[in-house]
Tab-separated table of C-alpha atoms in Angstrom:
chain	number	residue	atom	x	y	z
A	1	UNK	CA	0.836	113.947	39.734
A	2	UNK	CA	4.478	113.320	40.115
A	3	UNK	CA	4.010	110.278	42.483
A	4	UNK	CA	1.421	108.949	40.316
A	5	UNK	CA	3.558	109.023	37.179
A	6	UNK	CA	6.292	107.951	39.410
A	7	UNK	CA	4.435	104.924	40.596
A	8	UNK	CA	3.222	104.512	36.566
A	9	UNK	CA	6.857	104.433	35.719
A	10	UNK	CA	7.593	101.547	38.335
A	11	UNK	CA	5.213	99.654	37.631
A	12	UNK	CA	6.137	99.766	33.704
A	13	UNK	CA	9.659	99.398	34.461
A	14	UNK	CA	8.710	95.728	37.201
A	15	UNK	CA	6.667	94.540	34.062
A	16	UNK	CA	9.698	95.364	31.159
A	17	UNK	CA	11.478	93.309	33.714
A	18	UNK	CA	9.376	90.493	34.824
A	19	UNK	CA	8.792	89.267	30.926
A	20	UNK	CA	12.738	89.327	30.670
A	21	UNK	CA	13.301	86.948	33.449
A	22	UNK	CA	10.915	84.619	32.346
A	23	UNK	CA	11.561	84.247	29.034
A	24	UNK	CA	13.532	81.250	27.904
A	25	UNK	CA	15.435	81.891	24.247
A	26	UNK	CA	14.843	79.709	21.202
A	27	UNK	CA	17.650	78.217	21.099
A	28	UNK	CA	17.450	76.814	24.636
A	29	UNK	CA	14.196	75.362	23.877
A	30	UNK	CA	15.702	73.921	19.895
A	31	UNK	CA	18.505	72.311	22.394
A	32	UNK	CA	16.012	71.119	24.679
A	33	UNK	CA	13.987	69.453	21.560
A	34	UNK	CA	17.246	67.699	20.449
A	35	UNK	CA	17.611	65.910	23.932
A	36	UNK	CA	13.854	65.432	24.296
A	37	UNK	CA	14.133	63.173	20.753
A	38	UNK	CA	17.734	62.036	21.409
A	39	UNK	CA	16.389	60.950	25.365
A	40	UNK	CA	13.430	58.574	23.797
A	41	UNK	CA	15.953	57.046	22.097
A	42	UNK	CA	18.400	56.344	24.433
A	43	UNK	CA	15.931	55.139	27.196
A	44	UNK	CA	14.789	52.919	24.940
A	45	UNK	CA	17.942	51.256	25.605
A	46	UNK	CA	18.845	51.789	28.897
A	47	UNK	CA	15.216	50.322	29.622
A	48	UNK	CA	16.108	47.309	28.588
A	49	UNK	CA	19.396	46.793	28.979
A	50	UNK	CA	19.720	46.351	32.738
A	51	UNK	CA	16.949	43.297	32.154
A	52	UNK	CA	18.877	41.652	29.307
A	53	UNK	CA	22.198	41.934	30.677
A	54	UNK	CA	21.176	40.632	34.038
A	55	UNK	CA	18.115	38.365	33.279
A	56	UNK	CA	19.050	37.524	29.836
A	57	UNK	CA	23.137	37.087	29.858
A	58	UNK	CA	23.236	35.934	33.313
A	59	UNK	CA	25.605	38.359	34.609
A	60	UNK	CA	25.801	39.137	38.296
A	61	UNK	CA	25.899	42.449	40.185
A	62	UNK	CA	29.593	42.676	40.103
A	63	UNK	CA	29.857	42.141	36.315
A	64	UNK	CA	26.592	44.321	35.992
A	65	UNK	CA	28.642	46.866	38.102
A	66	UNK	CA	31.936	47.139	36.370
A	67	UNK	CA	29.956	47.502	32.627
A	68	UNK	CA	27.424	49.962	34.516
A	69	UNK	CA	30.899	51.810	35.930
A	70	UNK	CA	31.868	51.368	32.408
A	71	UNK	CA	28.838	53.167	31.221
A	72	UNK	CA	28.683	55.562	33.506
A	73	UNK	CA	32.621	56.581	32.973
A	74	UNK	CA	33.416	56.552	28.988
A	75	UNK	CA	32.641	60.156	29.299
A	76	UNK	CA	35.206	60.957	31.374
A	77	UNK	CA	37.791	60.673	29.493
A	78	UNK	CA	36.345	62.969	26.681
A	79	UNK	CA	34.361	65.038	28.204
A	80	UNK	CA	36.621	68.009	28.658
A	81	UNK	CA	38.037	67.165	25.457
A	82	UNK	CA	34.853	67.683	23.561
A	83	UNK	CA	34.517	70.862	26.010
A	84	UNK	CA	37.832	71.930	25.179
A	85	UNK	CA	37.824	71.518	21.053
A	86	UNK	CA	34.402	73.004	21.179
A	87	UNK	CA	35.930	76.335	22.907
A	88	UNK	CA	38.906	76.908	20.571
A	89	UNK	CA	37.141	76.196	17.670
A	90	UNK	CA	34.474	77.656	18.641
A	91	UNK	CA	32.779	75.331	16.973
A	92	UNK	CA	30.000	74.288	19.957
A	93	UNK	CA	27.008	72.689	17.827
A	94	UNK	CA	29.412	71.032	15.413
A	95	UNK	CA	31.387	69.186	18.154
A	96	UNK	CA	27.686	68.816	20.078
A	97	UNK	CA	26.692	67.466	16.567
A	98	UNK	CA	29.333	64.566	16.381
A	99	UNK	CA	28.585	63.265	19.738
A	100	UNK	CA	24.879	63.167	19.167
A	101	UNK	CA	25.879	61.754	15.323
A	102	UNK	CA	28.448	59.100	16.984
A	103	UNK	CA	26.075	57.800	20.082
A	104	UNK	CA	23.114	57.366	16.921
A	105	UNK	CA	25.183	55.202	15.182
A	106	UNK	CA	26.470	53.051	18.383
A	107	UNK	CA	22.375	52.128	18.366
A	108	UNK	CA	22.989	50.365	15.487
A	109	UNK	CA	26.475	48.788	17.403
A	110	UNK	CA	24.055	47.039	19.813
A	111	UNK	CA	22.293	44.905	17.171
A	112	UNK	CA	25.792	43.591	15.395
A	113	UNK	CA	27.077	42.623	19.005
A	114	UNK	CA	24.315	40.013	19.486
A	115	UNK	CA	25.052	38.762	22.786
A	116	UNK	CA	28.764	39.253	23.267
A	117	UNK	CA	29.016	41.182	26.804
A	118	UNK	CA	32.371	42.097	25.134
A	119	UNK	CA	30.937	43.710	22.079
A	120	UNK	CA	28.102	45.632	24.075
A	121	UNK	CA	30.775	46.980	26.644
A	122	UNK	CA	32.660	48.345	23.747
A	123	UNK	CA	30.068	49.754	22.329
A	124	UNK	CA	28.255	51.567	25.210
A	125	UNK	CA	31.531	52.696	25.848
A	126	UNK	CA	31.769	54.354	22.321
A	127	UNK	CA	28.020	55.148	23.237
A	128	UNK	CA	29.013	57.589	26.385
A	129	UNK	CA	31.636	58.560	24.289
A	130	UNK	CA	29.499	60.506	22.192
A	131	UNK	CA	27.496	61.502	25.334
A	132	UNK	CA	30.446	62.609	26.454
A	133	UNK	CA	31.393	64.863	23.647
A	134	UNK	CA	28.451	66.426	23.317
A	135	UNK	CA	27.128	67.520	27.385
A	136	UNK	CA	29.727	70.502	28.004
A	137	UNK	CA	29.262	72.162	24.232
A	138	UNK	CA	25.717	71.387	24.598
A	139	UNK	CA	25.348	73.078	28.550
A	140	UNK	CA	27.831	75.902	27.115
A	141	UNK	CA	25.344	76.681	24.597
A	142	UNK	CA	22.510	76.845	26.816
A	143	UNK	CA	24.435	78.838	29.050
A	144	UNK	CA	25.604	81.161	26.425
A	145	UNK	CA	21.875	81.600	25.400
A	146	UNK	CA	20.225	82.509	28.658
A	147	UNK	CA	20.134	85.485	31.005
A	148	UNK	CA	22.913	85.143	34.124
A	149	UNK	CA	19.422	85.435	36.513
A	150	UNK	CA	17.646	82.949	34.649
A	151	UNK	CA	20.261	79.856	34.606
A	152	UNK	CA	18.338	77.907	36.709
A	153	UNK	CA	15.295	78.208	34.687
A	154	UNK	CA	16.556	77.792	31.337
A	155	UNK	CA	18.217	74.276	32.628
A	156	UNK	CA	15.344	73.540	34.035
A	157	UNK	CA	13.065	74.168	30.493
A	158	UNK	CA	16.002	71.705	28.828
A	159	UNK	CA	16.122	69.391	31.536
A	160	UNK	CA	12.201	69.321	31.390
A	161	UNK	CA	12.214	69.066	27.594
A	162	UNK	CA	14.673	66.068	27.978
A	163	UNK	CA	12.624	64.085	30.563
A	164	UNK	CA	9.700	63.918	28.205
A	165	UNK	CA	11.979	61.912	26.123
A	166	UNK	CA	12.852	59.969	28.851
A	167	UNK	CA	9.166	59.261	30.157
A	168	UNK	CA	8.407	58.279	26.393
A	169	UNK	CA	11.802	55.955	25.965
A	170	UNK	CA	10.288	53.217	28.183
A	171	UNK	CA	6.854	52.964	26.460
A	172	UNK	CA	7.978	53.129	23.010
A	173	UNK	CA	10.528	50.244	24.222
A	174	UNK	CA	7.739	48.253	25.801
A	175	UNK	CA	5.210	49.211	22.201
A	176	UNK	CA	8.219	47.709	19.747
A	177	UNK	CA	8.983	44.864	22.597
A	178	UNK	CA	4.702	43.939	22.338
A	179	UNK	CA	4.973	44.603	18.106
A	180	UNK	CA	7.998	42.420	17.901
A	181	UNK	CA	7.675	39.622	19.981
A	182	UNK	CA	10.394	40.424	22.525
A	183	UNK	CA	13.085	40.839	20.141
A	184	UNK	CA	15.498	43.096	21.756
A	185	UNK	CA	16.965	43.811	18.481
A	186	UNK	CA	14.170	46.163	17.224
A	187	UNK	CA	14.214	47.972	20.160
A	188	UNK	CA	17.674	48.945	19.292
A	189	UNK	CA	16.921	49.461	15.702
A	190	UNK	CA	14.432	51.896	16.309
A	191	UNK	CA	16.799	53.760	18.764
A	192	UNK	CA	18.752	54.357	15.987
A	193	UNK	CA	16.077	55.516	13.830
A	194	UNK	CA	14.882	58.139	16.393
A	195	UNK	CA	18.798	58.965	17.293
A	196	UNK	CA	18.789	59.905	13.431
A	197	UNK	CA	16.329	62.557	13.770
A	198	UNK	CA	17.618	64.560	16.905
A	199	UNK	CA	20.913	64.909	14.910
A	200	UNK	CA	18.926	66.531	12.037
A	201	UNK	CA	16.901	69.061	14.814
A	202	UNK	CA	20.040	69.604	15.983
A	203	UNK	CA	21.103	70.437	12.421
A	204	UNK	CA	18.662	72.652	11.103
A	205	UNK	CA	17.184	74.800	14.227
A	206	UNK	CA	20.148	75.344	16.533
A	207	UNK	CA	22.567	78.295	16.492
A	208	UNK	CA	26.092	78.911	17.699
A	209	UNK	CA	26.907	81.014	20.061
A	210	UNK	CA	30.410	80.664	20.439
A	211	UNK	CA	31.257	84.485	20.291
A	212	UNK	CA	34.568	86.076	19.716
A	213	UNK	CA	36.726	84.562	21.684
A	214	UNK	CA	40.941	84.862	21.030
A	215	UNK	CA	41.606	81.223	20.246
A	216	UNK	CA	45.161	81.771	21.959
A	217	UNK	CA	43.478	81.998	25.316
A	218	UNK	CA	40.921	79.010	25.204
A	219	UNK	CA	44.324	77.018	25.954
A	220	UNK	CA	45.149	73.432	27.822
A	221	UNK	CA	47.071	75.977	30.009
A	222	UNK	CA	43.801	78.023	30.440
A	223	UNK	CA	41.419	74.816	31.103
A	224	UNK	CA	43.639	73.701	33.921
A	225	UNK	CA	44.162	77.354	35.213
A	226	UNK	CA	40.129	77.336	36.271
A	227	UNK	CA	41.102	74.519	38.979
A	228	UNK	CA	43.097	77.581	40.577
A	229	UNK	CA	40.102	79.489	41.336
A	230	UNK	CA	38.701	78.423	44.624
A	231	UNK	CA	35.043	79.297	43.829
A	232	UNK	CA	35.018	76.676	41.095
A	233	UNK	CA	37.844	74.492	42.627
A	234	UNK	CA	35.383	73.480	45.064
A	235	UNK	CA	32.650	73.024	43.492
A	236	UNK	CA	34.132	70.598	41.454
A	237	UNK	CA	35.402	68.464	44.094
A	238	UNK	CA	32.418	68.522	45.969
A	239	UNK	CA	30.424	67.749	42.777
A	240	UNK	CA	32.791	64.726	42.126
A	241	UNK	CA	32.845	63.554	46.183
A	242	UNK	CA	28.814	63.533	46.034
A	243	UNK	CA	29.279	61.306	42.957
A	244	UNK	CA	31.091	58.841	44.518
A	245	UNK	CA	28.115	57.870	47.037
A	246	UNK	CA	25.937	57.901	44.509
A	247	UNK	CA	23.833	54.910	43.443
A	248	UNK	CA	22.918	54.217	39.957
A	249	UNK	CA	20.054	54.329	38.295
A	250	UNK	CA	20.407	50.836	36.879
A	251	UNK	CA	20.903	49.675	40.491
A	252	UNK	CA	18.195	51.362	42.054
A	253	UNK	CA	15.610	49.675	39.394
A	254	UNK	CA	17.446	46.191	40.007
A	255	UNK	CA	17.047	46.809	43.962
A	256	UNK	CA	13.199	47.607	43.350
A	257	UNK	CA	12.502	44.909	41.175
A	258	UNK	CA	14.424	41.811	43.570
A	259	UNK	CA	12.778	43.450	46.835
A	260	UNK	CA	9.541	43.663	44.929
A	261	UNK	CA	9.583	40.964	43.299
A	262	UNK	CA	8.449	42.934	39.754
A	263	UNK	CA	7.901	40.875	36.798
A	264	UNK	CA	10.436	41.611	33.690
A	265	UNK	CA	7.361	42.932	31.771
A	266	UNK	CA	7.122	46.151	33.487
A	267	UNK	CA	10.578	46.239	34.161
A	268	UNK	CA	11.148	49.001	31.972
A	269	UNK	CA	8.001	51.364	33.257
A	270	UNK	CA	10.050	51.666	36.509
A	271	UNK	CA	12.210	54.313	35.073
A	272	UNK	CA	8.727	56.368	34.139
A	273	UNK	CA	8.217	57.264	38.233
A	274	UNK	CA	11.602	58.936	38.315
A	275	UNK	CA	10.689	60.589	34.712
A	276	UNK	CA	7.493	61.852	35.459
A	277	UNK	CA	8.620	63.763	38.766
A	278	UNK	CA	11.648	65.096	37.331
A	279	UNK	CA	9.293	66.379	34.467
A	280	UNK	CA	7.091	67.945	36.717
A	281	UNK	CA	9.556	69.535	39.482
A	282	UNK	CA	12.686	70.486	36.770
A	283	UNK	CA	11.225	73.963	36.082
A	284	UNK	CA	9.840	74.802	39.145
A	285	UNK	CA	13.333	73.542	41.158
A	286	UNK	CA	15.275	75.744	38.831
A	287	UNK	CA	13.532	78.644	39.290
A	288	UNK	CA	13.495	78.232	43.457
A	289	UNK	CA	17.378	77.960	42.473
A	290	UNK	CA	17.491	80.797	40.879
A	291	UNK	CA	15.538	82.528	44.265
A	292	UNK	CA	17.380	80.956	47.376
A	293	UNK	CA	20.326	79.230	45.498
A	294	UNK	CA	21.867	77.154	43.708
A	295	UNK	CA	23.910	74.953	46.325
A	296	UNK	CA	21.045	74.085	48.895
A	297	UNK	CA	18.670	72.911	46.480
A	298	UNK	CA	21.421	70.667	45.038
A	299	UNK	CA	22.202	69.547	48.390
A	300	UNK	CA	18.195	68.713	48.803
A	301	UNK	CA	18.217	66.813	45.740
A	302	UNK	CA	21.030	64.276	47.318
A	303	UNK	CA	18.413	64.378	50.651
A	304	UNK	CA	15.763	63.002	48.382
A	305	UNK	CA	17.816	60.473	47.119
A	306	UNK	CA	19.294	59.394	50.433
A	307	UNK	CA	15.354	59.045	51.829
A	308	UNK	CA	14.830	57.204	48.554
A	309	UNK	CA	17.300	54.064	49.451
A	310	UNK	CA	16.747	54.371	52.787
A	311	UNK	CA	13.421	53.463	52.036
A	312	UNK	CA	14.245	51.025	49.709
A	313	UNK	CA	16.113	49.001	52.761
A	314	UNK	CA	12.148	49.282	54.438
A	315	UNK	CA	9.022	46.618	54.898
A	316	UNK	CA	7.871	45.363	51.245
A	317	UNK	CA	4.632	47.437	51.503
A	318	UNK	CA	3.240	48.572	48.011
A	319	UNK	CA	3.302	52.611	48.237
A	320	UNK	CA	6.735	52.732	48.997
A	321	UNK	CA	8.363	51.846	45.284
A	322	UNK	CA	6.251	54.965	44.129
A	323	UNK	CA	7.507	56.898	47.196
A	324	UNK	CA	10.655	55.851	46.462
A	325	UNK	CA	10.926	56.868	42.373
A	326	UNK	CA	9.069	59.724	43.191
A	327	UNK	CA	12.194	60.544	45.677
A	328	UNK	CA	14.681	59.862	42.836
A	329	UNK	CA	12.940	61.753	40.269
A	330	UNK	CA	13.491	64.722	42.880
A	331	UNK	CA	17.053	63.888	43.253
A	332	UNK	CA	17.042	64.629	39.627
A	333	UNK	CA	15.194	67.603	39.203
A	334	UNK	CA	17.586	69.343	41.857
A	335	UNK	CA	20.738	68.189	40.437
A	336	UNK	CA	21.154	67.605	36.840
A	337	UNK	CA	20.509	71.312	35.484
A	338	UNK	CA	21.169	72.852	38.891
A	339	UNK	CA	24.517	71.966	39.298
A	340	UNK	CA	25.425	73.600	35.882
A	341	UNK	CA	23.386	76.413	36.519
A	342	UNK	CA	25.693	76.791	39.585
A	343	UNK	CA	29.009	76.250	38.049
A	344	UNK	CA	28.423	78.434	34.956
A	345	UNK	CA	28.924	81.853	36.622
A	346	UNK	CA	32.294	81.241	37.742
A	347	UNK	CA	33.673	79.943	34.223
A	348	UNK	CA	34.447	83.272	31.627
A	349	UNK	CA	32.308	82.552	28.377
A	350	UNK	CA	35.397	81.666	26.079
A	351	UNK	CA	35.927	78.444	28.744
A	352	UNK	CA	32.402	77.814	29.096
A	353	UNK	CA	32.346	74.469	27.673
A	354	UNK	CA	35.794	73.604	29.271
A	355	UNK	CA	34.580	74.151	32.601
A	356	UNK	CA	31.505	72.624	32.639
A	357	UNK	CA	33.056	69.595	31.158
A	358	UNK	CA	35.490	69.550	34.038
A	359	UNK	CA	32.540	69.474	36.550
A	360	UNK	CA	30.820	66.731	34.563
A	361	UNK	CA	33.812	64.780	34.245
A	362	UNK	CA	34.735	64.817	37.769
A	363	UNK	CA	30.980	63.408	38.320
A	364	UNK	CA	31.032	60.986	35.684
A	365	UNK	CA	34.324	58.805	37.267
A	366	UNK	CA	32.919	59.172	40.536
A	367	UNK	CA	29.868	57.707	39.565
A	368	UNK	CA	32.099	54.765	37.514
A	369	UNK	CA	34.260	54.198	40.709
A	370	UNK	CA	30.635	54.158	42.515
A	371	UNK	CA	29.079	51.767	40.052
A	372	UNK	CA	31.586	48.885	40.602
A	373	UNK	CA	31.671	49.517	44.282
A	374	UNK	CA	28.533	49.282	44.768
A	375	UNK	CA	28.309	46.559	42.529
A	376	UNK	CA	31.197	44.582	44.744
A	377	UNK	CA	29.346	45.576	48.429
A	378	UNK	CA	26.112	44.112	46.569
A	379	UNK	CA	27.748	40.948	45.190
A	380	UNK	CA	30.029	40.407	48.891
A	381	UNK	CA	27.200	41.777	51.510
A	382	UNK	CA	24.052	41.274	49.797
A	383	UNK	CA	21.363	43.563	48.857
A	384	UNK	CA	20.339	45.565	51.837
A	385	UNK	CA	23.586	46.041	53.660
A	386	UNK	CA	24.834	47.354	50.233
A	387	UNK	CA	21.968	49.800	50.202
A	388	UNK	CA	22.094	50.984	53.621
A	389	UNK	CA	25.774	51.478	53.778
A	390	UNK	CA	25.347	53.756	50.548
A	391	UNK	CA	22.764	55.536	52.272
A	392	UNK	CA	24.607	56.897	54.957
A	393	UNK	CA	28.066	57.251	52.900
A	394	UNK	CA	25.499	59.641	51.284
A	395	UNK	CA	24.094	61.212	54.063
A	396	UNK	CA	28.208	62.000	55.796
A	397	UNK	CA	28.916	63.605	52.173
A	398	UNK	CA	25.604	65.742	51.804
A	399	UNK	CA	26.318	66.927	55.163
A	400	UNK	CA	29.959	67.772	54.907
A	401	UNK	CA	28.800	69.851	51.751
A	402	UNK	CA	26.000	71.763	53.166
A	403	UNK	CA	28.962	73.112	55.546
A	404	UNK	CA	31.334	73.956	53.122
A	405	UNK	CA	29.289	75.984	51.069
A	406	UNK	CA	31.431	76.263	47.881
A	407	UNK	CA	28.972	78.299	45.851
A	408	UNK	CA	28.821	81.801	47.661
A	409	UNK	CA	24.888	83.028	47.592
């Protein structure tokens, strides 16, 4: 009898546990709604925008680089700023709120600069700016909302939620493209419109969770005090080092459409291979993070995206652009979320959205610095040397990181 109810008791207690652990809050899934409407608007534009700048302006891949690097890096300047105002105000969705309000109206900032490479570097830069503001209070707030076990698979829902938005960017592009005739300035109208809407989701159905937190101790002091702890010390320098051997998305598109000779028309479907993967392996990545951690499935992730320009550097055979978006969708899936998921433990909650800022903003100038270099090996090399020398920067990096282990299991 007393085994028996033992066992009973167990088995009650494994199932009060099991729903626990899989069960992703509200909130994390109103955030992940935001980004899924706020990502269909701003692929819209970034499915495009490598085509018109290149194709349409004329520019080549060093000036492509240094407004990609440009892209890429507006954040960094603001991104712990955001992180940090969001922390002592504790104010998270309403400084999330004015990024997503300020990158909705830079949609419209795109149609008033015409074709002024000027104009549209200023205002993608105001763009990412926004972006920028809004990532660490945003990531805090998931965070914040989730169960310490479950971080890997509450990024994952959000980062799922905001690759649908992403695979449905392109087409809706590519629908007002067909409607319109080409015109380039519809597609960015109707970012804007869509922009619009995430800001009022974000409005109406998220909640704060900023807690009660002494405002005295969320402190510039206190934000640069967290690069003194080792744990999180190296993480972000790792983070930042894998950045800079990184290869842009932008660039990986251009290098499949001049080796494959794509035509402009489905340009903007490329994107869709890496979106469709990442949609399909965020969840279940995040959860095997969760399992056998954090740090080797990150480190997999930069595998994936090493195989994915090595292969890119291979014969012109058909299967292996969809072997090779398929790799960078992975790259994605065990990255974006993961890396947050792994750097959120180590920051208290009343810094949360300081120090992931400071992870994201060590990533976001490596990737600028990686952008224009990239951009220069491309423009004084040519296209597969650039490729294959970014490969196996990639590969000495990954390695180096897979010894140093900064996230302890």
């Amino acid at each position: 009898m007393y085994i028996a109810a033992s066992r009973t008791s167990d088995l009650a207690t494994e199932t009060d546990r099991k729903p626990a652990l899989k069960r992703v809050s509200a909130n994390v899934v109103a955030l992940g709604m935001v980004s899924l409407v706020t990502d269909v608007s701003s692929e819209m534009v970034t499915a495009v925008l490598p085509l018109y700048l290149v194709l349409g302006l004329g520019l080549n891949p060093l000036q492509f680089g240094l407004l990609d690097g440009l892209y890429a890096g507006a954040t960094a300047v603001v991104r712990v700023l955001g992180g940090h105002l969001a922390d002592r105000w504790r104010r998270l969705k309403a400084v999330a709120g004015f990024g997503y309000g300020l990158s909705a109206v830079c949609k419209l900032g795109l149609v008033a600069a015409g074709s002024s490479v000027a104009a549209i570097g200023l205002v993608l830069a105001a763009d990412r700016t926004g972006k920028g503001l809004r990532t660490g209070p945003r990531d805090a707030l998931i965070s914040l909302s989730s169960e310490p076990a479950a971080l890997g698979r509450s990024f994952g829902v959000h980062r799922a939620m905001d690759t649908v938005g992403a695979f449905l960017g392109p087409l809706v592009a590519m629908a007002v493209l067909a409607l319109s005739l080409g015109s380039y300035t519809s597609v960015f109208f109707t970012s804007f419109c869509i922009a619009a809407i995430a800001v009022l989701l974000l409005a109406l159905f998220v909640r704060d969770r900023s807690g009660a937190v002494d405002r005295a101790a969320v402190s510039a002091r206190a934000a640069l005090g967290l690069l003194r702890q080792q744990d999180f010390r190296r993480v972000t320098l790792w983070a930042a080092l894998l950045g800079l051997v990184t290869v842009g998305d932008s660039f990986v598109y251009l290098v499949l459409q001049r080796r494959w000779e794509i035509a402009a028309t489905y340009f903007p479907l490329l994107p869709l291979g890496t979106a469709g993967v990442y949609l399909l392996l965020a969840v279940p990545l995040g959860k095997l993070a969760d399992r056998v951690g954090r740090w080797p499935v990150f480190l997999g992730g930069h595998v994936a995206l090493c195989l994915a320009l090595v292969l890119l550097c291979g014969p012109a055979y058909a299967a292996l652009p969809v072997i090779a978006l398929g790799l960078h969708g992975v790259f994605y899936a065990a990255t974006d979320g993961v890396l947050m998921a792994a750097a959120g433990p180590l920051v208290p909650a009343g810094l949360r959205a300081t120090g992931l800022a400071v992870v994201q903003t060590g990533q976001a100038v490596a990737r600028m610095l990686s952008s224009v270099l990239f951009g220069l090996a491309w423009t004084l090399w040519d296209l597969r040397p650039a490729v294959l020398v970014a490969a196996a920067c990639l590969a000495v990096v990954a390695l180096a990181a897979a010894f140093a282990k900064p996230v302890r299991p």
